[in-house]
Tab-separated table of C-alpha atoms in Angstrom:
chain	number	residue	atom	x	y	z
J	1	MET	CA	36.229	8.445	-37.426
J	2	THR	CA	32.614	7.786	-38.316
J	3	ASP	CA	33.422	4.365	-39.766
J	4	GLY	CA	35.179	3.379	-36.556
J	5	SER	CA	32.216	4.543	-34.508
J	6	ASN	CA	29.744	2.601	-36.655
J	7	GLU	CA	31.951	-0.492	-36.456
J	8	SER	CA	32.108	-0.330	-32.639
J	9	GLU	CA	28.310	0.069	-32.488
J	10	THR	CA	27.866	-2.973	-34.730
J	11	LEU	CA	30.178	-5.015	-32.495
J	12	LEU	CA	28.194	-3.858	-29.438
J	13	GLU	CA	24.930	-4.928	-31.051
J	14	LYS	CA	26.297	-8.339	-32.037
J	15	ARG	CA	27.771	-8.961	-28.621
J	16	THR	CA	24.740	-7.948	-26.557
J	17	CYS	CA	21.770	-8.502	-28.863
J	18	ALA	CA	19.058	-10.675	-27.313
J	19	HIS	CA	17.908	-13.679	-29.329
J	20	SER	CA	14.686	-14.031	-27.340
J	21	HIS	CA	12.626	-12.076	-24.830
J	22	THR	CA	13.496	-14.361	-21.899
J	23	PHE	CA	15.592	-11.824	-19.997
J	24	LEU	CA	13.039	-9.076	-20.715
J	25	PHE	CA	10.227	-11.216	-19.307
J	26	ALA	CA	12.325	-12.077	-16.247
J	27	SER	CA	13.102	-8.410	-15.541
J	28	VAL	CA	9.420	-7.482	-15.870
J	29	ALA	CA	8.470	-10.367	-13.550
J	30	ASN	CA	10.920	-9.045	-10.969
J	31	ALA	CA	9.561	-5.496	-11.300
J	32	THR	CA	6.008	-6.716	-10.812
J	33	LEU	CA	6.857	-8.113	-7.389
J	34	GLY	CA	6.099	-4.516	-6.445
J	35	SER	CA	2.699	-4.958	-8.085
J	36	PHE	CA	2.196	-8.096	-5.982
J	37	LEU	CA	2.946	-6.046	-2.847
J	38	PHE	CA	0.454	-3.435	-4.048
J	39	GLY	CA	-2.330	-6.037	-4.315
J	40	TYR	CA	-1.348	-8.006	-1.230
J	41	ASN	CA	-1.381	-4.960	1.036
J	42	LEU	CA	-4.671	-3.871	-0.494
J	43	GLY	CA	-6.384	-7.213	0.150
J	44	VAL	CA	-4.801	-8.475	3.365
J	45	MET	CA	-7.110	-6.568	5.720
J	46	ASN	CA	-10.226	-8.115	4.146
J	47	PRO	CA	-9.922	-11.578	5.784
J	48	LEU	CA	-8.168	-10.163	8.862
J	49	GLN	CA	-10.924	-7.762	9.954
J	50	SER	CA	-12.963	-10.119	12.159
J	51	ASN	CA	-9.815	-11.583	13.722
J	52	LEU	CA	-8.396	-8.172	14.567
J	53	GLU	CA	-11.727	-7.251	16.126
J	54	LYS	CA	-11.404	-10.311	18.374
J	55	LEU	CA	-7.707	-9.674	19.044
J	56	PHE	CA	-8.306	-6.113	20.244
J	57	GLY	CA	-11.782	-6.670	21.711
J	58	TRP	CA	-13.628	-4.276	19.381
J	59	HIS	CA	-17.413	-4.401	19.020
J	60	GLY	CA	-20.131	-2.641	17.022
J	61	SER	CA	-19.432	0.891	15.856
J	62	GLU	CA	-15.999	0.860	17.497
J	63	ALA	CA	-14.964	-2.035	15.253
J	64	THR	CA	-16.367	-0.304	12.139
J	65	VAL	CA	-14.521	2.952	12.874
J	66	ASN	CA	-11.195	1.321	13.774
J	67	ILE	CA	-11.148	-0.943	10.705
J	68	GLN	CA	-11.968	2.020	8.449
J	69	VAL	CA	-9.177	4.053	10.093
J	70	ILE	CA	-6.614	1.263	9.554
J	71	ASN	CA	-7.647	0.806	5.929
J	72	GLY	CA	-7.933	4.529	5.295
J	73	LEU	CA	-4.484	5.334	6.671
J	74	MET	CA	-2.917	2.682	4.431
J	75	MET	CA	-4.594	4.465	1.509
J	76	PHE	CA	-3.400	7.842	2.823
J	77	GLY	CA	0.131	6.448	2.934
J	78	ALA	CA	-0.310	5.318	-0.677
J	79	ILE	CA	-1.368	8.859	-1.610
J	80	CYS	CA	1.758	10.317	-0.013
J	81	GLY	CA	3.897	7.635	-1.652
J	82	ALA	CA	2.440	8.215	-5.113
J	83	PHE	CA	2.848	11.999	-4.793
J	84	THR	CA	6.498	11.779	-3.712
J	85	ALA	CA	7.506	8.866	-5.977
J	86	ASP	CA	8.851	11.221	-8.638
J	87	TYR	CA	11.847	12.194	-6.476
J	88	PRO	CA	13.374	8.766	-5.685
J	89	LEU	CA	12.542	7.380	-9.129
J	90	ASN	CA	14.291	10.286	-10.877
J	91	LYS	CA	17.115	10.950	-8.402
J	92	LEU	CA	17.928	7.393	-7.354
J	93	GLY	CA	16.816	5.754	-10.602
J	94	ARG	CA	14.083	3.204	-11.225
J	95	ARG	CA	16.151	0.402	-9.672
J	96	GLY	CA	17.538	2.554	-6.860
J	97	GLY	CA	14.113	3.938	-6.081
J	98	VAL	CA	12.527	0.527	-5.647
J	99	ILE	CA	15.376	-0.661	-3.394
J	100	PHE	CA	14.880	2.452	-1.264
J	101	TYR	CA	11.131	2.176	-0.771
J	102	ASN	CA	11.207	-1.598	-0.263
J	103	ILE	CA	13.634	-1.363	2.651
J	104	VAL	CA	12.331	1.830	4.231
J	105	PHE	CA	8.595	1.314	3.825
J	106	PHE	CA	7.587	-2.300	3.197
J	107	VAL	CA	10.040	-3.962	5.584
J	108	LEU	CA	9.617	-1.361	8.348
J	109	GLY	CA	5.827	-1.217	7.873
J	110	ALA	CA	5.448	-4.996	8.012
J	111	GLY	CA	7.628	-5.136	11.125
J	112	LEU	CA	5.499	-2.605	13.005
J	113	CYS	CA	2.321	-4.506	12.146
J	114	LEU	CA	3.643	-7.560	14.011
J	115	ILE	CA	3.343	-5.733	17.332
J	116	LYS	CA	0.079	-6.356	19.184
J	117	SER	CA	-0.692	-2.666	19.530
J	118	PHE	CA	-3.330	-0.579	17.791
J	119	PRO	CA	-1.044	2.488	17.389
J	120	ALA	CA	1.758	0.292	15.981
J	121	LEU	CA	-0.713	-1.342	13.564
J	122	VAL	CA	-1.992	2.025	12.378
J	123	ILE	CA	1.525	3.439	11.886
J	124	GLY	CA	2.721	0.224	10.242
J	125	ARG	CA	-0.142	0.237	7.745
J	126	PHE	CA	0.500	3.907	6.940
J	127	ILE	CA	4.206	3.236	6.302
J	128	SER	CA	3.363	0.188	4.167
J	129	GLY	CA	0.981	2.436	2.247
J	130	LEU	CA	3.893	4.736	1.366
J	131	GLY	CA	5.565	1.777	-0.324
J	132	VAL	CA	2.323	0.746	-2.053
J	133	GLY	CA	1.890	4.231	-3.510
J	134	MET	CA	5.446	4.353	-4.824
J	135	SER	CA	5.221	0.855	-6.311
J	136	SER	CA	1.971	1.778	-8.089
J	137	VAL	CA	3.915	4.523	-9.898
J	138	PHE	CA	7.152	2.608	-10.414
J	139	CYS	CA	5.925	-0.651	-11.962
J	140	PRO	CA	3.993	0.743	-14.984
J	141	ILE	CA	6.820	3.201	-15.727
J	142	TYR	CA	9.492	0.489	-15.504
J	143	ILE	CA	7.589	-1.871	-17.797
J	144	ASN	CA	6.880	0.892	-20.316
J	145	GLU	CA	10.572	1.869	-20.402
J	146	VAL	CA	12.010	-1.636	-20.952
J	147	ALA	CA	9.363	-3.079	-23.314
J	148	PRO	CA	9.456	-2.684	-27.118
J	149	VAL	CA	6.415	-1.063	-28.736
J	150	ASN	CA	4.996	-4.398	-29.892
J	151	LEU	CA	4.950	-5.745	-26.305
J	152	THR	CA	3.835	-2.717	-24.307
J	153	GLY	CA	0.248	-4.015	-24.300
J	154	PRO	CA	0.828	-7.603	-23.100
J	155	LEU	CA	3.603	-6.641	-20.679
J	156	GLY	CA	1.668	-3.609	-19.440
J	157	VAL	CA	-1.076	-5.960	-18.230
J	158	ALA	CA	1.508	-7.809	-16.113
J	159	HIS	CA	1.277	-5.042	-13.493
J	160	GLN	CA	-2.453	-5.469	-12.910
J	161	THR	CA	-2.197	-9.264	-13.159
J	162	MET	CA	0.341	-9.330	-10.340
J	163	VAL	CA	-1.842	-6.938	-8.318
J	164	THR	CA	-4.663	-9.474	-8.585
J	165	ILE	CA	-2.333	-12.345	-7.626
J	166	GLY	CA	-1.357	-10.395	-4.505
J	167	ILE	CA	-5.023	-9.900	-3.628
J	168	LEU	CA	-5.794	-13.587	-4.258
J	169	VAL	CA	-2.880	-14.765	-2.085
J	170	SER	CA	-4.017	-12.538	0.791
J	171	TYR	CA	-7.550	-13.977	0.525
J	172	CYS	CA	-6.314	-17.578	0.389
J	173	LEU	CA	-4.104	-17.101	3.446
J	174	GLY	CA	-7.218	-15.827	5.225
J	175	LEU	CA	-8.750	-19.307	4.966
J	176	ALA	CA	-6.267	-20.490	7.618
J	177	LEU	CA	-7.463	-17.906	10.144
J	178	PRO	CA	-9.651	-19.160	13.018
J	179	THR	CA	-13.321	-18.235	12.672
J	180	PRO	CA	-14.621	-15.338	14.813
J	181	ASP	CA	-16.984	-17.674	16.695
J	182	SER	CA	-14.116	-19.993	17.645
J	183	GLU	CA	-14.051	-20.893	21.342
J	184	GLU	CA	-10.408	-19.818	21.590
J	185	ASP	CA	-9.965	-16.447	23.287
J	186	HIS	CA	-6.862	-15.623	21.203
J	187	PRO	CA	-6.964	-15.736	17.384
J	188	GLY	CA	-3.451	-17.213	17.182
J	189	ASN	CA	-0.426	-15.762	15.404
J	190	TRP	CA	-1.306	-16.435	11.762
J	191	TRP	CA	-2.193	-12.762	11.410
J	192	ARG	CA	1.459	-11.941	12.135
J	193	PHE	CA	2.646	-14.146	9.278
J	194	MET	CA	0.140	-12.491	6.934
J	195	PHE	CA	1.617	-9.058	7.709
J	196	ALA	CA	5.232	-10.349	7.680
J	197	LEU	CA	4.914	-11.860	4.191
J	198	SER	CA	4.861	-8.356	2.685
J	199	GLY	CA	8.308	-7.592	4.135
J	200	MET	CA	9.658	-10.966	2.937
J	201	ILE	CA	8.614	-10.311	-0.673
J	202	ALA	CA	10.096	-6.787	-0.500
J	203	LEU	CA	13.444	-8.209	0.645
J	204	LEU	CA	13.351	-10.778	-2.175
J	205	GLN	CA	12.921	-8.010	-4.736
J	206	VAL	CA	15.810	-6.035	-3.222
J	207	ILE	CA	18.054	-9.116	-3.510
J	208	LEU	CA	17.072	-9.654	-7.155
J	209	PHE	CA	17.659	-5.995	-8.048
J	210	THR	CA	21.113	-6.086	-6.451
J	211	THR	CA	22.221	-9.400	-7.985
J	212	ILE	CA	20.576	-10.434	-11.263
J	213	PHE	CA	18.858	-7.266	-12.510
J	214	ARG	CA	21.585	-4.704	-11.808
J	215	PHE	CA	20.678	-2.191	-14.495
J	216	GLU	CA	18.582	0.921	-14.915
J	217	THR	CA	15.966	1.345	-17.624
J	218	PRO	CA	17.239	2.517	-21.036
J	219	LYS	CA	15.169	5.708	-20.900
J	220	PHE	CA	16.540	6.699	-17.490
J	221	LEU	CA	20.129	6.024	-18.618
J	222	TYR	CA	19.622	8.001	-21.831
J	223	LYS	CA	18.196	10.984	-19.910
J	224	LYS	CA	21.292	10.937	-17.691
J	225	GLY	CA	23.572	11.086	-20.728
J	226	LYS	CA	24.640	7.429	-20.548
J	227	LYS	CA	23.709	6.682	-24.142
J	228	ASP	CA	26.063	3.754	-24.723
J	229	GLU	CA	24.857	2.078	-21.550
J	230	ALA	CA	21.234	2.692	-22.592
J	231	LYS	CA	21.911	1.038	-25.945
J	232	HIS	CA	23.655	-1.881	-24.217
J	233	VAL	CA	20.618	-2.496	-21.979
J	234	LEU	CA	18.217	-2.212	-24.939
J	235	TYR	CA	20.120	-4.812	-26.967
J	236	ARG	CA	20.286	-7.062	-23.928
J	237	LEU	CA	16.524	-6.918	-23.348
J	238	GLN	CA	15.074	-6.636	-26.844
J	239	LEU	CA	15.515	-8.189	-30.267
J	240	LYS	CA	17.804	-6.272	-32.637
J	241	SER	CA	15.058	-4.612	-34.702
J	242	GLU	CA	13.090	-3.727	-31.566
J	243	ALA	CA	16.161	-2.263	-29.840
J	244	ALA	CA	16.997	-0.104	-32.869
J	245	SER	CA	13.429	1.221	-32.994
J	246	SER	CA	13.387	1.889	-29.232
J	247	TYR	CA	16.699	3.744	-29.442
J	248	ASN	CA	15.336	5.893	-32.283
J	249	SER	CA	12.388	6.802	-30.058
J	250	LEU	CA	14.783	7.891	-27.317
J	251	GLU	CA	16.567	10.132	-29.822
J	252	VAL	CA	13.270	11.720	-30.850
J	253	GLU	CA	12.451	12.413	-27.191
J	254	GLU	CA	15.869	14.018	-26.744
J	255	VAL	CA	15.186	16.386	-29.638
J	256	GLN	CA	11.882	17.377	-28.044
J	257	ASN	CA	13.473	17.856	-24.632
J	258	ASP	CA	16.236	19.986	-26.120
J	259	GLN	CA	13.571	22.286	-27.499
J	260	SER	CA	11.900	22.780	-24.114
J	261	SER	CA	12.911	23.055	-20.478
J	262	GLU	CA	12.406	20.278	-17.933
J	263	ILE	CA	8.740	19.635	-17.193
J	264	THR	CA	7.448	21.208	-13.974
J	265	TYR	CA	4.148	20.513	-12.216
J	266	SER	CA	2.747	23.823	-13.476
J	267	ASP	CA	3.667	22.816	-17.047
J	268	LEU	CA	1.315	19.842	-16.816
J	269	TRP	CA	-1.686	22.191	-16.962
J	270	SER	CA	-0.373	24.183	-19.917
J	271	PRO	CA	-1.940	23.598	-23.369
J	272	ARG	CA	1.055	21.353	-24.172
J	273	TYR	CA	-0.001	18.639	-21.693
J	274	ARG	CA	-3.458	19.619	-20.449
J	275	LYS	CA	-5.499	17.226	-22.566
J	276	ALA	CA	-3.406	14.147	-21.756
J	277	VAL	CA	-3.283	14.981	-18.040
J	278	THR	CA	-7.048	15.542	-17.927
J	279	ILE	CA	-7.756	12.206	-19.615
J	280	GLY	CA	-5.292	10.346	-17.371
J	281	CYS	CA	-6.621	11.892	-14.157
J	282	ILE	CA	-10.298	11.303	-14.972
J	283	LEU	CA	-9.622	7.671	-15.930
J	284	SER	CA	-7.662	7.221	-12.682
J	285	ALA	CA	-10.567	8.552	-10.618
J	286	LEU	CA	-13.168	6.531	-12.532
J	287	GLN	CA	-11.284	3.287	-11.945
J	288	GLN	CA	-11.874	3.699	-8.211
J	289	PHE	CA	-15.259	5.432	-8.366
J	290	SER	CA	-16.580	2.300	-10.107
J	291	GLY	CA	-16.308	0.614	-6.696
J	292	ILE	CA	-13.453	-1.849	-7.140
J	293	ASN	CA	-11.461	-1.256	-3.950
J	294	ALA	CA	-14.620	-0.931	-1.873
J	295	ILE	CA	-15.395	-4.518	-2.939
J	296	ILE	CA	-11.786	-5.763	-2.684
J	297	VAL	CA	-11.408	-4.434	0.875
J	298	TYR	CA	-14.918	-5.141	2.206
J	299	SER	CA	-16.238	-8.105	0.198
J	300	SER	CA	-16.408	-10.305	3.324
J	301	SER	CA	-18.625	-7.693	5.022
J	302	ILE	CA	-20.731	-7.242	1.875
J	303	PHE	CA	-21.290	-10.998	1.572
J	304	GLY	CA	-21.948	-11.245	5.301
J	305	ALA	CA	-24.765	-8.720	4.996
J	306	SER	CA	-26.454	-10.930	2.385
J	307	GLY	CA	-26.423	-14.003	4.638
J	308	GLY	CA	-24.349	-17.152	5.026
J	309	ASP	CA	-21.859	-18.253	7.674
J	310	HIS	CA	-18.374	-16.781	8.069
J	311	HIS	CA	-16.474	-19.566	6.292
J	312	GLU	CA	-18.871	-19.457	3.340
J	313	ASN	CA	-18.385	-15.700	2.992
J	314	VAL	CA	-14.585	-15.928	3.223
J	315	LEU	CA	-14.687	-18.648	0.572
J	316	ALA	CA	-16.823	-16.383	-1.635
J	317	THR	CA	-14.180	-13.680	-1.166
J	318	VAL	CA	-11.541	-16.144	-2.389
J	319	TRP	CA	-13.716	-16.754	-5.470
J	320	VAL	CA	-13.730	-12.979	-6.008
J	321	GLY	CA	-9.929	-12.980	-5.823
J	322	LEU	CA	-9.702	-15.919	-8.229
J	323	ALA	CA	-12.055	-14.258	-10.731
J	324	ASN	CA	-10.019	-11.077	-10.335
J	325	PHE	CA	-6.796	-12.884	-11.251
J	326	LEU	CA	-8.151	-15.046	-14.098
J	327	SER	CA	-9.845	-12.050	-15.723
J	328	ALA	CA	-6.679	-9.954	-15.543
J	329	ALA	CA	-4.682	-12.788	-17.131
J	330	ALA	CA	-7.322	-13.248	-19.841
J	331	SER	CA	-7.136	-9.550	-20.698
J	332	VAL	CA	-3.682	-10.027	-22.284
J	333	PRO	CA	-4.876	-11.615	-25.572
J	334	LEU	CA	-7.946	-9.348	-25.586
J	335	LEU	CA	-5.782	-6.249	-25.269
J	336	HIS	CA	-3.430	-7.534	-27.942
J	337	HIS	CA	-6.336	-8.072	-30.345
J	338	PHE	CA	-8.795	-5.264	-29.626
J	339	GLY	CA	-6.697	-2.441	-28.189
J	340	ARG	CA	-7.442	-0.081	-25.310
J	341	LYS	CA	-10.589	1.869	-26.171
J	342	PRO	CA	-12.913	-0.987	-27.273
J	343	LEU	CA	-12.155	-2.922	-24.086
J	344	LEU	CA	-12.741	0.162	-21.933
J	345	ILE	CA	-16.147	0.724	-23.565
J	346	MET	CA	-17.138	-2.929	-23.157
J	347	GLY	CA	-15.898	-2.970	-19.579
J	348	PHE	CA	-17.806	0.101	-18.402
J	349	PHE	CA	-20.963	-1.125	-20.164
J	350	PHE	CA	-21.053	-4.489	-18.358
J	351	MET	CA	-19.771	-3.053	-15.072
J	352	THR	CA	-22.801	-0.737	-15.148
J	353	ILE	CA	-25.151	-3.683	-15.632
J	354	PHE	CA	-23.656	-5.849	-12.876
J	355	GLN	CA	-23.425	-3.058	-10.283
J	356	ALA	CA	-27.066	-2.155	-10.990
J	357	LEU	CA	-28.124	-5.797	-10.593
J	358	VAL	CA	-26.338	-6.056	-7.241
J	359	GLY	CA	-28.175	-2.940	-6.081
J	360	VAL	CA	-31.562	-4.183	-7.294
J	361	PHE	CA	-31.334	-7.598	-5.613
J	362	GLU	CA	-29.883	-6.039	-2.460
J	363	ALA	CA	-32.900	-3.699	-2.375
J	364	LEU	CA	-35.256	-6.661	-2.823
J	365	ASP	CA	-33.313	-8.581	-0.153
J	366	THR	CA	-33.377	-11.730	-2.237
J	367	PHE	CA	-31.187	-14.018	-4.329
J	368	ALA	CA	-28.059	-13.810	-2.140
J	369	ILE	CA	-26.147	-16.214	-4.396
J	370	GLY	CA	-27.040	-14.033	-7.366
J	371	GLN	CA	-25.606	-10.970	-5.650
J	372	LYS	CA	-22.292	-12.766	-5.225
J	373	LEU	CA	-22.322	-13.859	-8.852
J	374	PHE	CA	-23.084	-10.310	-10.019
J	375	ILE	CA	-20.169	-8.959	-7.970
J	376	ILE	CA	-17.905	-11.575	-9.560
J	377	GLY	CA	-19.279	-10.531	-12.971
J	378	TYR	CA	-18.421	-6.907	-12.214
J	379	ILE	CA	-14.900	-7.966	-11.147
J	380	CYS	CA	-14.386	-9.892	-14.406
J	381	PHE	CA	-15.270	-6.968	-16.649
J	382	PHE	CA	-13.262	-4.566	-14.484
J	383	GLU	CA	-10.186	-6.744	-15.057
J	384	PHE	CA	-10.906	-7.003	-18.775
J	385	SER	CA	-10.819	-3.227	-19.048
J	386	ILE	CA	-10.108	-0.281	-16.768
J	387	GLY	CA	-8.261	-2.441	-14.196
J	388	PRO	CA	-5.135	-3.230	-16.238
J	389	ILE	CA	-5.572	-0.663	-19.010
J	390	LEU	CA	-5.412	2.386	-16.711
J	391	TRP	CA	-1.797	1.748	-15.673
J	392	LEU	CA	-0.679	0.900	-19.196
J	393	TYR	CA	-2.533	3.826	-20.748
J	394	ASN	CA	-1.289	6.456	-18.291
J	395	ALA	CA	2.313	5.292	-18.725
J	396	GLU	CA	1.827	5.678	-22.492
J	397	ILE	CA	0.274	9.163	-22.577
J	398	LEU	CA	1.701	10.970	-19.524
J	399	PRO	CA	5.102	12.329	-18.426
J	400	THR	CA	6.479	10.780	-15.213
J	401	LYS	CA	5.325	13.697	-13.045
J	402	ALA	CA	1.801	13.423	-14.425
J	403	VAL	CA	1.713	9.644	-13.813
J	404	GLY	CA	2.374	10.438	-10.149
J	405	ILE	CA	-0.475	12.969	-10.033
J	406	ALA	CA	-2.931	10.607	-11.733
J	407	THR	CA	-1.934	7.797	-9.379
J	408	LEU	CA	-2.305	10.175	-6.437
J	409	LEU	CA	-5.882	10.924	-7.527
J	410	ASN	CA	-6.552	7.187	-7.880
J	411	TRP	CA	-5.468	6.631	-4.281
J	412	LEU	CA	-7.426	9.653	-3.028
J	413	VAL	CA	-10.668	8.174	-4.334
J	414	SER	CA	-9.671	4.765	-3.009
J	415	MET	CA	-9.060	6.272	0.443
J	416	LEU	CA	-12.433	8.036	0.311
J	417	TYR	CA	-14.227	4.764	-0.403
J	418	THR	CA	-12.153	2.754	2.061
J	419	MET	CA	-12.946	5.140	4.913
J	420	THR	CA	-16.672	5.349	4.111
J	421	THR	CA	-17.844	2.112	2.442
J	422	GLN	CA	-18.618	0.219	5.649
J	423	SER	CA	-20.575	3.206	6.981
J	424	MET	CA	-22.346	3.620	3.622
J	425	LEU	CA	-23.376	-0.044	3.634
J	426	ASN	CA	-24.734	0.373	7.165
J	427	ALA	CA	-26.571	3.597	6.314
J	428	ILE	CA	-27.908	3.253	2.753
J	429	SER	CA	-27.245	-0.429	1.964
J	430	TYR	CA	-28.166	-1.036	-1.701
J	431	GLY	CA	-27.857	2.677	-2.479
J	432	THR	CA	-24.074	2.189	-2.309
J	433	PHE	CA	-24.179	0.034	-5.448
J	434	PHE	CA	-26.335	2.544	-7.312
J	435	ILE	CA	-23.656	5.169	-6.616
J	436	PHE	CA	-21.108	2.803	-8.179
J	437	THR	CA	-23.489	2.305	-11.114
J	438	GLY	CA	-23.740	6.050	-11.760
J	439	PHE	CA	-19.975	6.405	-12.027
J	440	CYS	CA	-19.794	3.433	-14.408
J	441	VAL	CA	-22.343	5.158	-16.662
J	442	PHE	CA	-20.229	8.318	-16.674
J	443	GLY	CA	-17.141	6.219	-17.440
J	444	LEU	CA	-18.876	4.719	-20.471
J	445	PHE	CA	-19.726	8.210	-21.754
J	446	PHE	CA	-16.244	9.634	-21.075
J	447	VAL	CA	-14.316	6.820	-22.764
J	448	SER	CA	-16.626	6.783	-25.793
J	449	THR	CA	-16.297	10.545	-26.252
J	450	PHE	CA	-12.816	11.626	-25.165
J	451	VAL	CA	-10.343	8.725	-24.918
J	452	PRO	CA	-8.218	8.053	-28.066
J	453	GLU	CA	-6.781	4.663	-29.030
J	454	THR	CA	-3.012	4.184	-28.483
J	455	LYS	CA	-2.623	0.582	-29.656
J	456	GLY	CA	0.499	0.050	-31.783
J	457	LYS	CA	1.668	3.673	-31.598
J	458	THR	CA	5.136	4.882	-30.596
J	459	PRO	CA	5.516	7.443	-27.779
J	460	GLU	CA	6.037	10.318	-30.211
J	461	GLU	CA	2.964	9.336	-32.245
J	462	ILE	CA	0.838	9.205	-29.081
J	463	ASP	CA	2.145	12.625	-28.031
J	464	ARG	CA	1.305	14.097	-31.428
J	465	MET	CA	-2.152	12.477	-31.487
J	466	ILE	CA	-3.188	13.745	-28.035
J	467	ASN	CA	-1.192	16.945	-27.614
J	468	GLY	CA	-0.530	17.846	-31.263
J	469	SER	CA	2.944	18.950	-30.278
J	470	LEU	CA	5.602	16.946	-32.063
J	471	GLY	CA	6.048	19.034	-35.144
J	472	ASP	CA	8.900	18.281	-37.499
J	473	SER	CA	11.098	16.504	-34.968
J	474	SER	CA	9.245	13.256	-35.486
J	475	THR	CA	9.134	13.103	-39.238
J	476	GLN	CA	12.704	11.849	-39.525
J	477	HIS	CA	11.622	8.749	-37.620
J	478	SER	CA	8.412	8.040	-39.465
J	479	ASN	CA	9.848	4.749	-40.631
J	480	ILE	CA	9.946	3.300	-37.122
J	481	ASN	CA	8.386	-0.148	-37.077
J	482	LYS	CA	4.857	-0.211	-35.615
J	483	ASN	CA	3.989	-3.732	-34.696
J	484	VAL	CA	0.628	-4.462	-33.116
J	485	ALA	CA	0.796	-3.925	-29.357
C-alpha cells in the first residue's frame, strides 16, 4: 500500500513539476495588481487636489479641510479593510477573497467617484479604501505562501515595487490635468478617467484570477485538508527540490497546529506570540511615522510652499514617484545580498539625515531645489529599507491575524498624518519635518536593538528564533534546504 502511494506521488511530481519559475513569477505579478491598486489609490489625490478645488469651488481653509477629509476617509476605509481582511481571506480563500474585494470595493468605489458630487466622492474614496486595506494584507501573504524560501526576499519586494508603480502612474497621469490658473471654468473630465482606472485594473485582476490563475495558495489548501491539491500547486509553481522543502514546512506547521488550538486575537498577546507581534506592530507604525505617506499624498503642496509654478511642482512630484519606483526595484538585489536588518539600519540612518536637512533648509527658507533633492533622497532610502521590507518581514514573522493587526496600525498612522499634514505644514512648517526626523531616530534605535534577521530562514526557524516555541517538532526537518533569500 505504501509503495503504491509513493509511486503515485512520484508520478504526480513528474507530471506537474515546474522546470522554471515562469508560472510562479506570472502568478505573483497578477497578485501584485492589488499592490498597484494600493499605490495608485494612495497617490491619485496628490495631482488631483487643485483640480478638485476648482471643480467644486473650494478656497482657503475650506479646500484644506475638504481635501484632508477625502484623503483621511480613504485611509479610514483602508483601516477597516485591513482589520476585516482576515475573514474573506480565510473563509473565501486568498483567490476568492481578492475577487470579492475587487468587485465590491474597487469597482463600486471608482464608480461613485465619477459622480460630480462631494458626498459621492467621499463615500467612493472610503469604499475604495476598504479594498486598499484588504489588498495591503492579501498581497504579502499570497506571495509568502507561493514562493520558495530562496525567493521570498526578491518576490516579497514585488509588493512594494508595484505600490510605487501605482503611485508613479497616478502622478504621471496628473501631468495631463489642466493647470489651476487655466482660463477654462471647468477642469475637464480627465479626473474621471483617473478615478475610473482603479476599477479597470480591479476588473482585469478578477478576469485573470478566474481564467489563468484558478488556484488557491498551497498553504491555504493544506490548512483546509486538501493536501494532494496543495502538493499539485507547489510542484506547478516551484522547482522539484523547492516544492519538496515547502511541503515539508507545511507538514511541520501542521504538527504545531495539532498541538494547539486555532489562533485567536487574544492569543496574539500571549507569551507565545507577543514578541513577534510587538516587533511587527512597531515596525508598521514606524514606516508611516517616518513621514512617507505625508510626502506621497501632499508632495505637490510641500513643493508649492517652497516656490515654483504649478507645472514645475507637479513635475517634481513625478520625479518623487520615479525615484520611489527605481529605489524599490533596486532594493531586490540589495535585499538578496544584505538581508533585512542591515538594510533597515542603513535606511533609518539616511532617512534621519535627509528629513533633518529638509527641516533645516525649510527653516532657513532657502535652497528650494535642495529641499526637493533631500525629499527624493529620503524616498530612495525609504524604498531601500522599511518600504518593501516591512511587508515581507511581517508576512515572515506573524500569523495571518497578526498581519492584519499590524497593517491596521500602519493605516491608522497613515490616516493620522493624512488628516493633519496639510494643517501641520500651515501651522508649524519646518517643524513637521523635525517630527519625522525624531521618529526616524527612534526607528534606527529599535531596529538595531530588537529586530532579528530572517534572511534565508524557513518559517519554523523564524518562529523558533523569535518566539522560542518550536520544540522537538522541527528537528525532524532540520535538513530542509536553506538557500539564501
